XYZ file of C-alpha atoms in Angstrom:
298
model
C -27.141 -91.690 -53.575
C -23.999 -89.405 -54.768
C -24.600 -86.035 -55.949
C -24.359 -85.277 -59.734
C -22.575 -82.666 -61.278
C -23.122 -81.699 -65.002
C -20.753 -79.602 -66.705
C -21.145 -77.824 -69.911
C -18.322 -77.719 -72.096
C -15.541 -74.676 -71.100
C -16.480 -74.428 -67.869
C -14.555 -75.391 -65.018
C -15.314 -76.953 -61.953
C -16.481 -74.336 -58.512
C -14.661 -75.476 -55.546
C -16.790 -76.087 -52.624
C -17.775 -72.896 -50.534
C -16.138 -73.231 -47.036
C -18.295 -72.864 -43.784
C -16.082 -70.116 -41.896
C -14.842 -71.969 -38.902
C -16.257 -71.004 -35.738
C -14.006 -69.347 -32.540
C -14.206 -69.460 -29.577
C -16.563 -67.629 -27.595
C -15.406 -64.381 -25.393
C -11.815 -64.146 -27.923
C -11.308 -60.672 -30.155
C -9.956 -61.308 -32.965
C -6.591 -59.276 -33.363
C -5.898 -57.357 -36.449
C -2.201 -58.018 -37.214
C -0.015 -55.335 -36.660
C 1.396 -53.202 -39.681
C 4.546 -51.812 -39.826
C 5.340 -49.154 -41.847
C 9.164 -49.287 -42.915
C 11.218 -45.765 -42.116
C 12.831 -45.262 -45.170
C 16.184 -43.824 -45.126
C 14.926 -40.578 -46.917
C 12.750 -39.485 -44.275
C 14.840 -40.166 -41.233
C 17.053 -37.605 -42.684
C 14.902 -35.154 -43.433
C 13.753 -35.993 -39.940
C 17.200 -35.662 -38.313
C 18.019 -32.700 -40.334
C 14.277 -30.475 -39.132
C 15.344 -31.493 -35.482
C 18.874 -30.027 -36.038
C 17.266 -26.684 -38.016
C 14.922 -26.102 -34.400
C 17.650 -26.815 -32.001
C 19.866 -24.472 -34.088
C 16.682 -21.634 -34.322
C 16.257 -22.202 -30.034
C 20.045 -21.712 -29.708
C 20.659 -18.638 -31.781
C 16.782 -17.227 -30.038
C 18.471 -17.591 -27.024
C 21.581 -16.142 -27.132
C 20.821 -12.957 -29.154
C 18.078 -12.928 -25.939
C 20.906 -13.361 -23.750
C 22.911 -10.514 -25.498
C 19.992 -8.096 -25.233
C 18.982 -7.606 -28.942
C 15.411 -8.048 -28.650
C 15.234 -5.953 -25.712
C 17.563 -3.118 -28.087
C 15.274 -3.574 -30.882
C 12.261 -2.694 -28.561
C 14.176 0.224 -26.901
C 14.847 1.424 -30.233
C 11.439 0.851 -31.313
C 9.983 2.866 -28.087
C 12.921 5.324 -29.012
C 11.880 5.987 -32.340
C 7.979 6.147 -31.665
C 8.522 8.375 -28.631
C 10.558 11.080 -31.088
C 7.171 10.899 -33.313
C 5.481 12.543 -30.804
C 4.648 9.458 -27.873
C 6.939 11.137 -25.522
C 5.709 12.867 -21.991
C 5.161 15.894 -22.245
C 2.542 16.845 -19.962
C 1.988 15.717 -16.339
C -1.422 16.231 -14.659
C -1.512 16.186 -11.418
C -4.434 15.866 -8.777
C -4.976 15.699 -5.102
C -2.064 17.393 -3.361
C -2.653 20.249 -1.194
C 0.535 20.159 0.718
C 2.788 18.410 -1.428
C 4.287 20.692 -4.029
C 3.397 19.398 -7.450
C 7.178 20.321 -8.503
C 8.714 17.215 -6.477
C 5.560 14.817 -7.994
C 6.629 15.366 -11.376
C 10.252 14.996 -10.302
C 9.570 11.589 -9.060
C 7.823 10.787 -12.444
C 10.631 11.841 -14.513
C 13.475 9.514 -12.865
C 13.224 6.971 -15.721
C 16.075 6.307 -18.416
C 13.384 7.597 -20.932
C 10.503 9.541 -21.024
C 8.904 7.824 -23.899
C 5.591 6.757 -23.238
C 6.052 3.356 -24.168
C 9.210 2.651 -22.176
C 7.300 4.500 -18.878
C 7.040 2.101 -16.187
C 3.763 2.649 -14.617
C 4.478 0.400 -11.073
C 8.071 2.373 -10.945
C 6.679 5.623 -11.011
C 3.902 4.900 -8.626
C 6.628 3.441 -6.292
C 8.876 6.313 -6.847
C 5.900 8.215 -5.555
C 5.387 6.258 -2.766
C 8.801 7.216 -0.945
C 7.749 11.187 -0.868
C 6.808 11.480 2.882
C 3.265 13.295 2.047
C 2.055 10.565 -0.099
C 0.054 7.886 1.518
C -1.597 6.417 -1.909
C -1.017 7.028 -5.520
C -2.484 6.104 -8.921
C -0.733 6.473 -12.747
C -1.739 6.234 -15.974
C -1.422 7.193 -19.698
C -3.105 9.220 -21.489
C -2.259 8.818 -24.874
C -0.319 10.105 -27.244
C 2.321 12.819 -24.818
C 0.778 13.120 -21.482
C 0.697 11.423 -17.524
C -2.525 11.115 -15.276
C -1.646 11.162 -11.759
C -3.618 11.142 -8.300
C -2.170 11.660 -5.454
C -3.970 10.639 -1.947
C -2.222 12.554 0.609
C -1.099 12.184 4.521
C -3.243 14.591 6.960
C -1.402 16.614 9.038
C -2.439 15.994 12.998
C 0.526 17.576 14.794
C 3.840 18.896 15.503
C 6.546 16.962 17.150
C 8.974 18.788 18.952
C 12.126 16.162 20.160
C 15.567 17.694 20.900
C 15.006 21.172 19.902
C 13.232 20.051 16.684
C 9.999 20.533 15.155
C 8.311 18.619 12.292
C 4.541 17.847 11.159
C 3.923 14.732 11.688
C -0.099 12.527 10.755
C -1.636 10.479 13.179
C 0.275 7.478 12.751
C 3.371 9.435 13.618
C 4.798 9.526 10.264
C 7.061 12.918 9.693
C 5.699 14.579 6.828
C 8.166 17.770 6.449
C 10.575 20.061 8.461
C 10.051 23.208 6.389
C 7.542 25.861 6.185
C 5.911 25.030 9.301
C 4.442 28.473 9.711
C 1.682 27.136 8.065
C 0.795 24.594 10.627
C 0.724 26.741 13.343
C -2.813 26.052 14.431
C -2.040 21.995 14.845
C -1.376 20.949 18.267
C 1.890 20.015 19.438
C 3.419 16.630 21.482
C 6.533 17.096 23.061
C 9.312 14.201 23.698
C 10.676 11.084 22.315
C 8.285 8.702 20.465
C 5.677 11.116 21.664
C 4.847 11.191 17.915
C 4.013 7.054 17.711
C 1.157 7.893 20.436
C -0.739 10.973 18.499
C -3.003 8.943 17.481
C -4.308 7.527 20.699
C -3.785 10.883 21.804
C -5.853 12.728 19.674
C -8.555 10.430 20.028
C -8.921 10.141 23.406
C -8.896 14.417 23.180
C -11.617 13.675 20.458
C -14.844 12.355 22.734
C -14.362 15.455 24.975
C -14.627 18.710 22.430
C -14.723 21.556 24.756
C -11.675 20.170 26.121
C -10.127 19.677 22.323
C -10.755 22.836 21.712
C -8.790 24.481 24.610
C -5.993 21.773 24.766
C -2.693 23.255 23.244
C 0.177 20.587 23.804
C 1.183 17.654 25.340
C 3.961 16.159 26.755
C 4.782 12.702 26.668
C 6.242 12.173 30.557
C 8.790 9.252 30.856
C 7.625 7.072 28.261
C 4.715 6.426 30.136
C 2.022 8.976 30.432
C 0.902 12.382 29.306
C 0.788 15.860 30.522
C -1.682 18.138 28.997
C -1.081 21.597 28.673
C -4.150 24.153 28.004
C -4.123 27.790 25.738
C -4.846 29.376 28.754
C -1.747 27.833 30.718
C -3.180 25.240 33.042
C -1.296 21.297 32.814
C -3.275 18.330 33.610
C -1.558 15.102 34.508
C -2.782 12.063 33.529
C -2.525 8.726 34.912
C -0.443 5.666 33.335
C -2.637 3.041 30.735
C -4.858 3.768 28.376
C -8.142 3.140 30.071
C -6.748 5.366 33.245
C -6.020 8.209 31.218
C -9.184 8.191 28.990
C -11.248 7.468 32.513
C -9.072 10.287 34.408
C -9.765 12.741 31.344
C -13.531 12.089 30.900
C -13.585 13.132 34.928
C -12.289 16.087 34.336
C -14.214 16.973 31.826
C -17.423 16.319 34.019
C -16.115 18.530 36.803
C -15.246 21.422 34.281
C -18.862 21.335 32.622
C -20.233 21.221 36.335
C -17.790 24.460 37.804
C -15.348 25.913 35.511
C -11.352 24.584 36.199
C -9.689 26.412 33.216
C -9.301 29.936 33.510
C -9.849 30.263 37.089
C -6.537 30.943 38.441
C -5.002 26.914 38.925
C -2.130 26.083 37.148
C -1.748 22.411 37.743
C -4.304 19.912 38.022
C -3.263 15.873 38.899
C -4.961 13.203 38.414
C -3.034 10.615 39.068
C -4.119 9.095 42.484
C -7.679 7.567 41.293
C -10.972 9.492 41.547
C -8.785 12.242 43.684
C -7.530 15.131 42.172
C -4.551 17.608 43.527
C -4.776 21.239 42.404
C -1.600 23.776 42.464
C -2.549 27.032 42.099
C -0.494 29.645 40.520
C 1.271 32.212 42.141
C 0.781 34.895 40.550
C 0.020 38.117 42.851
C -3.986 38.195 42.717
C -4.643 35.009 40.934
C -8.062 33.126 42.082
C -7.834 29.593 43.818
C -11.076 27.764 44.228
C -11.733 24.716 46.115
C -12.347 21.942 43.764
C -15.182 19.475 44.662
C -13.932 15.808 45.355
C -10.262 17.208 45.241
C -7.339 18.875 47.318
C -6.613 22.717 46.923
C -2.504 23.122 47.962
């Protein structure tokens, strides 16, 4: 039996609502694409803000190139340094033998002495090359004045080579020529590269004190070994090698705590045959030669 349909008068027939047709299973459906048409407008004002930042980047870099940004900043630090942020002062801490007259010499080298256009790292390596100065630190101290700490070299000895003396650390460095009156007291090693092996030297002279104290120079014998020379104007020779030397010295230093050997009338004492020592005695008219236990009196 067919489905009636009554109409009232004006109205128009609905058309039959459609079931939405099914897809297949495991299949997105894909929103179609929308282009969005580049109208000639924009592309040229496009075109035309590319060519405005290449032209920008260009003209950056060449007035780079020519130096005006760096003159504008000199000029700047020129005019802010001649409104008082210009060195004026230099403080200066930790020198002792290192006069504070070449420190703030160093300092000064730059092409200005406004605070602003001091380079910090310069002036510490500027510092760096002055002989005494093993370490030093810089800073500002806003608005006119420079903060510097010096850590200085330690004098261990004089060098004499060829006729000349300096004071030299432990590492051998040479720390001056001049005024050495003041050093006076400091030991001395004698001969060339003599100064590379004060270190060693002094150490080694170090775990025996009573023998420190009475040791005066040495002399650094063929590149090989040492000859140690007393205040009271005895030499003992020491072996070649490290460990023979410091062995041959600590003997020494057993037998002179057990009998006296300095001041007793020997001049020469060698120890370079083993656990045997050879004594010279001096010849001076009345001088005293004892035997020497466990060596040779000749």
């Amino acid at each position: 039996m067919s489905e009636r349909i009554s109409l009232r008068r004006g109205e128009m027939p609905k058309p039959a609502a459609r079931k939405p047709a099914k897809r297949p299973a495991g299949r997105v459906a894909r929103e179609p694409a929308v282009r969005v048409p580049l109208g000639p407008g924009r592309m040229r004002r496009w075109v035309a803000g590319g060519v405005a930042a290449l032209v920008v980047a260009g003209t950056a870099a060449g007035l780079w190139l020519a130096g005006v940004p760096q003159q504008m900043w000199f000029d700047t630090a020129r005019s802010v340094g001649g409104a008082g942020f210009e060195v004026r002062h230099v403080e200066i801490t930790g020198t002792k033998y290192l006069s504070k007259l070449a420190v703030q010499s160093a300092a000064l080298q730059g092409a200005s002495n406004s605070m602003l256009l001091v380079d910090l790292d310069e002036v510490r390596a500027r510092l760096l090359t002055l002989p005494w100065v093993a370490d030093a630190s810089v800073q500002r101290r806003l608005p006119d004045t420079l903060v510097i700490d010096v850590a200085e070299r330690k004098p261990a000895a004089l060098w004499q080579y060829r006729r000349r003396l300096a004071v030299i650390d432990a590492d051998g460095n040479v720390l001056t020529r001049q005024g050495l009156e003041r050093f006076a007291t400091l030991p001395m090693v004698v001969g060339g590269r003599a100064n590379l092996r004060t270190g060693e030297l002094l150490a080694m002279l170090a775990a025996h004190p009573d023998i420190y104290r009475r040791f005066d120079a040495a002399i650094w014998i063929g590149q090989r070994r040492w000859d140690l020379r007393f205040k009271t104007g005895e030499t003992l020779a020491l072996p070649e090698g490290d460990a023979q030397a410091k062995r041959a010295l600590k003997l020494f230093a057993q037998m002179d705590e057990k009998s006296p050997l300095l001041e007793q009338g020997f001049a020469r004492f060698d120890m370079r045959l083993g656990d045997k020592m050879v004594v010279r005695t001096s010849v001076d008219p009345g001088a005293k030669a004892l035997p020497v236990e466990g060596g040779t009196t000749i």
